[in-house]
Amino acid sequence: MAVEAEGGGRLARTTDDSQVAWYNDPKVRGWIYQAVTLGLIIFAVAAVVSNTIYNLEQRKIAQGFGFLDVTAGFDIAIALIDYPKSATYGRALLVGLVNTLAVAAIGIVLATFLGFIVGVARLSKNFVISTIATWYVEVIRNIPLLLQIFFWYFGVLQILPQPRDSLEPVPGWVYLNVRGLFMPAVEFTALTGWMMFLALVAAVVASVFISKWSRKRQEATGQQFPVGLTALGLIIGLPLIAYIVSGLGLTLTAPERSRFNVAGGLTVRPEFVALLVALVAYTAAFIGEIVRAGIMAVSHGQTEAAGALGLRTGPILKLVVIPQAMRVIIPPLTSQYLNLTKNSSLAVAIGYPDLVYVGGTVLNQTGQAIEIVAIWMAIYLTLSLLTSALMNWYNRRVAIVER
């Protein structure tokens, strides 16, 4: 229904919304655009899938993941889990995944530790310390990671002596050469191993409960409890007690040196060391800047107030500044953890058998390109989502709640 009204010398005409054509309704147009876009996406995906299936059939390439049960028939130089000669392609990919997880987990811990040191050092009032930290950040993060991996592998580790001229830091027990660091292998009896594992689990659980109790105690009384030292004592002490109680079931197997080689014992390969050092150094440079930005985001008045209460620099940083800076640090820190995990795929450049390296070998032998790439994508996506979920949970735990 149309209504005419005179106001301000002009004739205004309004139209009832029910009279507006449906194609002029913004909401309807929005739904139409979304439906058309979704349809185009579905059509594109269907066309790609159909074309891929047709090409595979034309080239008589088998489809599916049945190849994972076929015997692999190739060796893996670094296997952190059992990898027999009769292992399947699925087992080989599992070995590559474990190798990737080992580098990522150790790298995240070390990069976080080094990054926090660098970030705090950049804000130091000591000119030498702050200058060294600044140069470290500016140099390391501006050199491509792949070049750093090459530097540590070819420029540092490959100049070590050959096996027959191995260095012996501990004669008869430890050897160092171009093939790696050979150390005694530690073997526990079944009883000792299980008792130490259960003791370690009990120590971790006890540390968690002590941490919660300490927090409530501090809120109630203001008194602090040495949670860190207590947890360290439990984690070291309980497994040691379990080892003694179980009868000292420990055997050391020393590496054996021949004329041209060193075999046996525990071996740390140069590929692993080069990749880990490069990832840690590169990622720590970025984490250092994140930590510096988080600390600078905390109001300087907080530091002055803590100093007025008589706190020293160390306790101020630990108890006042860092807890408040974490809300700024954690979100970008999560991205660096994800980058480190994904950057570990550069291990293929120096022959470290990670997931991508082993998957590439499987792909060359089986021709299952689509399946291998799908496995890569699924695994890295899962790792990224799990890391993000864990960091988001931790971010909620340390968030400052205003009451």
Short mmCIF file of C-alpha atoms in Angstrom, two decimals:
data_model
loop_
_atom_site.label_atom_id
_atom_site.label_comp_id
_atom_site.label_asym_id
_atom_site.label_seq_id
_atom_site.Cartn_x
_atom_site.Cartn_y
_atom_site.Cartn_z
CA MET A 1 0.00 0.00 0.00
CA ALA A 2 1.34 3.44 -1.00
CA VAL A 3 1.11 6.36 1.40
CA GLU A 4 1.69 9.99 0.50
CA ALA A 5 2.77 12.53 3.10
CA GLU A 6 3.76 16.16 2.85
CA GLY A 7 6.66 17.29 4.99
CA GLY A 8 9.22 20.03 4.63
CA GLY A 9 7.64 21.24 1.39
CA ARG A 10 8.32 17.94 -0.37
CA LEU A 11 6.05 15.07 -1.20
CA ALA A 12 7.36 11.76 0.20
CA ARG A 13 6.08 8.44 -1.04
CA THR A 14 6.69 5.19 0.83
CA THR A 15 5.92 1.75 -0.46
CA ASP A 16 4.90 -1.25 1.62
CA ASP A 17 7.65 -3.91 1.89
CA SER A 18 5.21 -6.54 0.68
CA GLN A 19 5.14 -4.80 -2.70
CA VAL A 20 8.97 -5.11 -3.25
CA ALA A 21 9.91 -7.62 -5.95
CA TRP A 22 11.69 -10.73 -4.62
CA TYR A 23 14.72 -10.18 -6.84
CA ASN A 24 15.24 -6.76 -5.24
CA ASP A 25 15.30 -8.19 -1.71
CA PRO A 26 18.94 -8.13 -0.44
CA LYS A 27 18.43 -11.26 1.65
CA VAL A 28 17.02 -13.24 -1.27
CA ARG A 29 19.83 -12.07 -3.54
CA GLY A 30 22.37 -13.09 -0.90
CA TRP A 31 20.95 -16.60 -0.71
CA ILE A 32 20.93 -16.86 -4.50
CA TYR A 33 24.58 -15.78 -4.78
CA GLN A 34 25.63 -18.28 -2.11
CA ALA A 35 23.70 -21.10 -3.80
CA VAL A 36 25.25 -20.31 -7.18
CA THR A 37 28.75 -20.16 -5.65
CA LEU A 38 28.25 -23.47 -3.86
CA GLY A 39 26.98 -25.04 -7.06
CA LEU A 40 30.02 -23.87 -9.01
CA ILE A 41 32.36 -25.26 -6.34
CA ILE A 42 30.58 -28.63 -6.37
CA PHE A 43 30.70 -28.68 -10.18
CA ALA A 44 34.43 -27.89 -10.20
CA VAL A 45 35.25 -30.55 -7.61
CA ALA A 46 33.14 -33.14 -9.43
CA ALA A 47 34.85 -32.30 -12.74
CA VAL A 48 38.33 -32.67 -11.19
CA VAL A 49 37.43 -35.99 -9.52
CA SER A 50 35.83 -37.36 -12.67
CA ASN A 51 38.76 -36.32 -14.83
CA THR A 52 41.24 -37.81 -12.35
CA ILE A 53 39.41 -41.15 -12.21
CA TYR A 54 39.22 -41.28 -16.01
CA ASN A 55 42.95 -40.59 -16.39
CA LEU A 56 43.85 -43.22 -13.80
CA GLU A 57 41.70 -45.80 -15.58
CA GLN A 58 43.27 -44.91 -18.93
CA ARG A 59 46.76 -45.41 -17.51
CA LYS A 60 45.68 -48.55 -15.61
CA ILE A 61 46.83 -47.15 -12.27
CA ALA A 62 45.22 -48.87 -9.27
CA GLN A 63 43.22 -46.76 -6.86
CA GLY A 64 42.74 -47.05 -3.11
CA PHE A 65 44.96 -47.64 -0.11
CA GLY A 66 45.48 -51.38 -0.50
CA PHE A 67 49.17 -50.79 -1.28
CA LEU A 68 49.76 -49.97 2.39
CA ASP A 69 49.70 -53.73 3.16
CA VAL A 70 52.34 -54.55 0.53
CA THR A 71 55.92 -55.25 1.67
CA ALA A 72 58.01 -52.10 1.26
CA GLY A 73 61.36 -53.67 0.41
CA PHE A 74 63.55 -50.67 1.23
CA ASP A 75 65.56 -49.68 4.29
CA ILE A 76 65.17 -46.56 6.42
CA ALA A 77 68.41 -45.28 7.90
CA ILE A 78 66.80 -43.66 10.96
CA ALA A 79 63.90 -45.55 12.50
CA LEU A 80 62.77 -44.64 16.01
CA ILE A 81 60.37 -47.60 16.06
CA ASP A 82 60.87 -51.19 14.94
CA TYR A 83 61.18 -51.51 11.17
CA PRO A 84 61.87 -55.10 10.07
CA LYS A 85 62.81 -56.13 6.54
CA SER A 86 59.31 -57.50 6.00
CA ALA A 87 57.67 -54.19 6.94
CA THR A 88 54.85 -52.86 4.76
CA TYR A 89 54.47 -49.49 3.11
CA GLY A 90 52.09 -48.54 5.91
CA ARG A 91 54.78 -49.33 8.48
CA ALA A 92 57.29 -47.29 6.51
CA LEU A 93 54.98 -44.26 6.52
CA LEU A 94 54.46 -44.75 10.27
CA VAL A 95 58.24 -44.65 10.77
CA GLY A 96 58.38 -41.41 8.78
CA LEU A 97 55.57 -39.95 10.88
CA VAL A 98 57.32 -40.85 14.14
CA ASN A 99 60.54 -39.27 12.87
CA THR A 100 58.62 -36.09 12.00
CA LEU A 101 56.92 -36.01 15.40
CA ALA A 102 60.27 -36.46 17.17
CA VAL A 103 61.86 -33.50 15.37
CA ALA A 104 58.75 -31.34 15.84
CA ALA A 105 58.30 -32.12 19.55
CA ILE A 106 61.95 -31.64 20.51
CA GLY A 107 62.21 -28.59 18.26
CA ILE A 108 59.18 -26.89 19.81
CA VAL A 109 60.54 -27.32 23.34
CA LEU A 110 64.05 -26.10 22.49
CA ALA A 111 62.87 -23.25 20.25
CA THR A 112 60.50 -22.02 22.97
CA PHE A 113 63.26 -22.08 25.59
CA LEU A 114 65.77 -20.32 23.33
CA GLY A 115 63.19 -17.87 22.01
CA PHE A 116 62.22 -16.70 25.50
CA ILE A 117 65.88 -16.18 26.36
CA VAL A 118 66.45 -14.16 23.17
CA GLY A 119 63.28 -12.10 23.69
CA VAL A 120 64.23 -11.16 27.24
CA ALA A 121 67.84 -10.54 26.22
CA ARG A 122 66.77 -8.02 23.58
CA LEU A 123 65.24 -5.89 26.34
CA SER A 124 68.27 -6.20 28.60
CA LYS A 125 69.90 -2.99 29.82
CA ASN A 126 73.27 -4.64 29.20
CA PHE A 127 74.47 -3.29 25.84
CA VAL A 128 76.49 -6.39 24.91
CA ILE A 129 73.67 -8.83 25.66
CA SER A 130 70.99 -6.82 23.87
CA THR A 131 73.25 -6.26 20.85
CA ILE A 132 74.08 -9.96 20.52
CA ALA A 133 70.39 -10.87 20.77
CA THR A 134 69.48 -8.23 18.17
CA TRP A 135 72.09 -9.44 15.70
CA TYR A 136 70.99 -13.04 16.25
CA VAL A 137 67.38 -12.19 15.41
CA GLU A 138 68.16 -10.00 12.42
CA VAL A 139 70.63 -12.44 10.88
CA ILE A 140 68.96 -15.79 11.52
CA ARG A 141 65.40 -14.92 10.56
CA ASN A 142 66.52 -13.26 7.29
CA ILE A 143 68.45 -16.29 6.00
CA PRO A 144 66.26 -18.94 4.30
CA LEU A 145 65.74 -22.00 6.45
CA LEU A 146 66.86 -24.37 3.70
CA LEU A 147 70.23 -22.61 3.49
CA GLN A 148 70.64 -22.92 7.25
CA ILE A 149 69.94 -26.65 7.04
CA PHE A 150 72.59 -26.95 4.31
CA PHE A 151 75.02 -24.94 6.43
CA TRP A 152 74.73 -27.19 9.47
CA TYR A 153 74.75 -30.41 7.46
CA PHE A 154 77.36 -29.76 4.76
CA GLY A 155 79.30 -26.93 6.35
CA VAL A 156 79.60 -28.24 9.92
CA LEU A 157 78.74 -31.91 10.35
CA GLN A 158 80.15 -33.25 7.08
CA ILE A 159 83.65 -32.02 7.91
CA LEU A 160 83.90 -34.44 10.84
CA PRO A 161 86.44 -37.27 10.44
CA GLN A 162 85.68 -40.55 8.70
CA PRO A 163 84.73 -43.60 10.82
CA ARG A 164 88.25 -45.02 10.88
CA ASP A 165 89.51 -41.70 12.32
CA SER A 166 86.63 -41.25 14.77
CA LEU A 167 86.98 -38.88 17.67
CA GLU A 168 86.66 -40.57 21.07
CA PRO A 169 85.36 -38.17 23.75
CA VAL A 170 85.05 -41.21 26.04
CA PRO A 171 87.46 -43.88 24.79
CA GLY A 172 85.75 -47.20 24.17
CA TRP A 173 82.28 -45.82 24.83
CA VAL A 174 81.60 -42.73 22.70
CA TYR A 175 82.64 -42.14 19.08
CA LEU A 176 82.05 -39.10 16.87
CA ASN A 177 82.49 -39.14 13.09
CA VAL A 178 80.83 -38.04 9.87
CA ARG A 179 78.19 -40.77 10.27
CA GLY A 180 77.01 -39.56 13.65
CA LEU A 181 77.52 -39.72 17.39
CA PHE A 182 77.72 -43.28 18.70
CA MET A 183 76.94 -43.76 22.40
CA PRO A 184 76.15 -46.72 24.67
CA ALA A 185 72.62 -48.04 24.33
CA VAL A 186 70.63 -48.28 27.57
CA GLU A 187 68.53 -51.42 27.95
CA PHE A 188 66.26 -52.03 30.94
CA THR A 189 64.79 -55.34 31.97
CA ALA A 190 61.03 -55.66 31.51
CA LEU A 191 60.33 -55.26 35.24
CA THR A 192 62.61 -52.25 35.64
CA GLY A 193 61.26 -50.57 32.53
CA TRP A 194 57.64 -50.90 33.58
CA MET A 195 58.29 -49.82 37.16
CA MET A 196 60.20 -46.72 36.00
CA PHE A 197 57.47 -45.85 33.49
CA LEU A 198 54.74 -46.14 36.15
CA ALA A 199 56.87 -44.08 38.54
CA LEU A 200 57.26 -41.38 35.90
CA VAL A 201 53.50 -41.28 35.30
CA ALA A 202 52.91 -41.06 39.05
CA ALA A 203 55.44 -38.20 39.28
CA VAL A 204 53.70 -36.24 36.52
CA VAL A 205 50.26 -36.74 38.09
CA ALA A 206 51.59 -35.74 41.51
CA SER A 207 53.18 -32.63 40.00
CA VAL A 208 49.85 -31.56 38.51
CA PHE A 209 48.06 -31.95 41.84
CA ILE A 210 50.83 -30.09 43.66
CA SER A 211 50.59 -27.25 41.17
CA LYS A 212 46.83 -26.91 41.73
CA TRP A 213 47.24 -27.12 45.51
CA SER A 214 50.02 -24.52 45.43
CA ARG A 215 47.86 -22.09 43.43
CA LYS A 216 44.97 -22.36 45.90
CA ARG A 217 47.36 -22.03 48.83
CA GLN A 218 48.93 -18.90 47.37
CA GLU A 219 45.51 -17.33 46.74
CA ALA A 220 44.50 -18.04 50.33
CA THR A 221 47.70 -17.20 52.21
CA GLY A 222 49.94 -15.36 49.73
CA GLN A 223 52.75 -17.86 50.36
CA GLN A 224 54.52 -19.44 47.40
CA PHE A 225 55.51 -23.07 47.09
CA PRO A 226 58.51 -24.26 45.00
CA VAL A 227 56.40 -26.13 42.46
CA GLY A 228 59.10 -26.31 39.77
CA LEU A 229 61.79 -27.78 42.00
CA THR A 230 59.32 -30.17 43.59
CA ALA A 231 58.10 -31.41 40.21
CA LEU A 232 61.70 -31.82 39.00
CA GLY A 233 62.56 -33.78 42.13
CA LEU A 234 59.56 -36.08 41.66
CA ILE A 235 60.20 -36.66 37.95
CA ILE A 236 63.83 -37.57 38.61
CA GLY A 237 63.52 -39.12 42.06
CA LEU A 238 60.55 -41.51 41.67
CA PRO A 239 61.91 -43.31 38.56
CA LEU A 240 65.32 -43.52 40.27
CA ILE A 241 63.74 -45.11 43.35
CA ALA A 242 61.81 -47.52 41.08
CA TYR A 243 65.07 -48.42 39.34
CA ILE A 244 66.76 -49.21 42.66
CA VAL A 245 63.78 -51.16 44.03
CA SER A 246 63.46 -53.24 40.84
CA GLY A 247 66.98 -54.59 41.26
CA LEU A 248 69.06 -52.28 39.08
CA GLY A 249 67.98 -54.01 35.87
CA LEU A 250 70.15 -52.00 33.50
CA THR A 251 72.53 -53.01 30.73
CA LEU A 252 74.82 -50.69 28.75
CA THR A 253 75.73 -51.85 25.25
CA ALA A 254 78.76 -49.97 23.97
CA PRO A 255 79.24 -49.33 20.25
CA GLU A 256 81.84 -51.50 18.56
CA ARG A 257 84.53 -49.94 16.42
CA SER A 258 85.97 -51.83 13.49
CA ARG A 259 88.66 -50.75 11.06
CA PHE A 260 86.34 -48.84 8.75
CA ASN A 261 83.10 -48.40 10.71
CA VAL A 262 81.41 -48.04 14.08
CA ALA A 263 78.30 -50.13 14.76
CA GLY A 264 75.93 -50.83 17.62
CA GLY A 265 74.92 -48.73 20.59
CA LEU A 266 72.79 -45.61 20.28
CA THR A 267 73.41 -43.49 17.19
CA VAL A 268 72.51 -39.82 16.71
CA ARG A 269 72.61 -39.18 12.96
CA PRO A 270 73.97 -35.92 11.50
CA GLU A 271 70.79 -35.49 9.40
CA PHE A 272 68.72 -35.36 12.57
CA VAL A 273 71.09 -32.94 14.30
CA ALA A 274 71.37 -30.58 11.32
CA LEU A 275 67.61 -30.43 10.83
CA LEU A 276 66.89 -29.95 14.53
CA VAL A 277 69.52 -27.24 15.07
CA ALA A 278 68.39 -25.29 11.99
CA LEU A 279 64.70 -25.50 12.92
CA VAL A 280 65.36 -24.47 16.52
CA ALA A 281 67.64 -21.55 15.62
CA TYR A 282 65.33 -20.26 12.88
CA THR A 283 62.08 -20.55 14.85
CA ALA A 284 63.63 -19.16 18.05
CA ALA A 285 64.48 -15.92 16.23
CA PHE A 286 60.79 -15.35 15.49
CA ILE A 287 59.71 -16.46 18.96
CA GLY A 288 62.20 -14.00 20.46
CA GLU A 289 60.47 -11.12 18.68
CA ILE A 290 57.07 -12.39 19.82
CA VAL A 291 58.26 -12.54 23.43
CA ARG A 292 59.78 -9.05 23.18
CA ALA A 293 56.51 -7.64 21.82
CA GLY A 294 54.51 -9.36 24.55
CA ILE A 295 56.72 -7.95 27.31
CA MET A 296 56.58 -4.46 25.84
CA ALA A 297 52.77 -4.71 25.71
CA VAL A 298 52.66 -4.85 29.52
CA SER A 299 52.23 -1.44 31.07
CA HIS A 300 55.44 -0.06 32.54
CA GLY A 301 53.43 0.91 35.59
CA GLN A 302 53.14 -2.78 36.48
CA THR A 303 56.92 -3.06 36.66
CA GLU A 304 57.23 0.12 38.70
CA ALA A 305 54.56 -1.04 41.14
CA ALA A 306 56.27 -4.40 41.59
CA GLY A 307 59.60 -2.66 42.15
CA ALA A 308 57.98 -0.37 44.72
CA LEU A 309 56.94 -3.49 46.64
CA GLY A 310 60.57 -4.55 46.89
CA LEU A 311 60.63 -7.26 44.20
CA ARG A 312 63.85 -7.83 42.27
CA THR A 313 64.13 -7.95 38.48
CA GLY A 314 63.89 -11.75 38.25
CA PRO A 315 60.72 -12.15 40.33
CA ILE A 316 59.15 -9.13 38.60
CA LEU A 317 59.67 -10.74 35.22
CA LYS A 318 58.48 -14.16 36.39
CA LEU A 319 55.52 -13.16 38.55
CA VAL A 320 54.27 -9.90 37.05
CA VAL A 321 55.40 -9.29 33.48
CA ILE A 322 55.42 -12.72 31.82
CA PRO A 323 51.97 -13.82 33.12
CA GLN A 324 50.42 -10.66 31.68
CA ALA A 325 52.44 -10.88 28.45
CA MET A 326 51.29 -14.44 27.73
CA ARG A 327 47.92 -13.24 26.42
CA VAL A 328 49.84 -11.40 23.69
CA ILE A 329 52.49 -14.09 23.18
CA ILE A 330 50.43 -17.27 22.81
CA PRO A 331 48.42 -16.59 19.60
CA PRO A 332 51.46 -15.81 17.39
CA LEU A 333 53.46 -18.47 19.24
CA THR A 334 50.94 -21.04 18.01
CA SER A 335 51.68 -20.03 14.44
CA GLN A 336 55.40 -20.57 14.99
CA TYR A 337 54.76 -24.06 16.37
CA LEU A 338 52.73 -24.86 13.25
CA ASN A 339 55.47 -23.44 11.02
CA LEU A 340 58.16 -25.51 12.73
CA THR A 341 56.16 -28.71 12.27
CA LYS A 342 55.52 -28.02 8.60
CA ASN A 343 59.05 -26.77 7.95
CA SER A 344 60.38 -30.13 9.10
CA SER A 345 59.38 -31.41 5.65
CA LEU A 346 62.55 -29.70 4.34
CA ALA A 347 64.37 -32.71 5.80
CA VAL A 348 64.09 -34.31 2.37
CA ALA A 349 66.90 -31.98 1.22
CA ILE A 350 69.48 -33.72 3.44
CA GLY A 351 68.02 -37.22 3.46
CA TYR A 352 66.44 -37.31 6.90
CA PRO A 353 63.64 -39.91 6.58
CA ASP A 354 60.65 -37.87 7.72
CA LEU A 355 57.09 -38.35 6.52
CA VAL A 356 57.63 -36.53 3.21
CA TYR A 357 60.91 -38.31 2.45
CA VAL A 358 59.53 -41.78 3.14
CA GLY A 359 56.27 -40.95 1.38
CA GLY A 360 58.22 -39.86 -1.69
CA THR A 361 60.01 -43.21 -1.79
CA VAL A 362 56.70 -45.05 -1.48
CA LEU A 363 55.22 -42.89 -4.23
CA ASN A 364 58.10 -43.68 -6.60
CA GLN A 365 57.73 -47.42 -6.03
CA THR A 366 53.93 -47.68 -6.14
CA GLY A 367 52.83 -44.76 -8.30
CA GLN A 368 50.00 -44.00 -5.84
CA ALA A 369 50.49 -40.25 -6.09
CA ILE A 370 46.97 -39.19 -5.11
CA GLU A 371 46.84 -41.48 -2.10
CA ILE A 372 50.30 -40.43 -0.83
CA VAL A 373 49.53 -36.74 -1.22
CA ALA A 374 46.19 -37.27 0.54
CA ILE A 375 48.00 -38.98 3.44
CA TRP A 376 50.47 -36.09 3.67
CA MET A 377 47.69 -33.52 3.68
CA ALA A 378 45.59 -35.41 6.23
CA ILE A 379 48.49 -35.92 8.64
CA TYR A 380 49.79 -32.34 8.53
CA LEU A 381 46.24 -30.99 8.82
CA THR A 382 45.61 -33.20 11.85
CA LEU A 383 48.88 -32.15 13.50
CA SER A 384 48.08 -28.48 12.91
CA LEU A 385 44.56 -28.78 14.31
CA LEU A 386 45.76 -30.68 17.38
CA THR A 387 48.49 -28.12 18.04
CA SER A 388 46.02 -25.25 17.65
CA ALA A 389 43.50 -26.92 19.95
CA LEU A 390 46.13 -27.51 22.63
CA MET A 391 47.43 -23.94 22.44
CA ASN A 392 43.88 -22.50 22.49
CA TRP A 393 43.18 -24.53 25.62
CA TYR A 394 46.36 -23.21 27.22
CA ASN A 395 45.49 -19.69 26.12
CA ARG A 396 42.17 -19.93 27.97
CA ARG A 397 43.98 -21.22 31.06
CA VAL A 398 46.37 -18.27 31.25
CA ALA A 399 43.90 -15.61 30.16
CA ILE A 400 43.52 -12.71 32.58
CA VAL A 401 39.99 -12.75 33.95
CA GLU A 402 38.73 -9.38 35.15
CA ARG A 403 36.36 -9.54 38.10
#
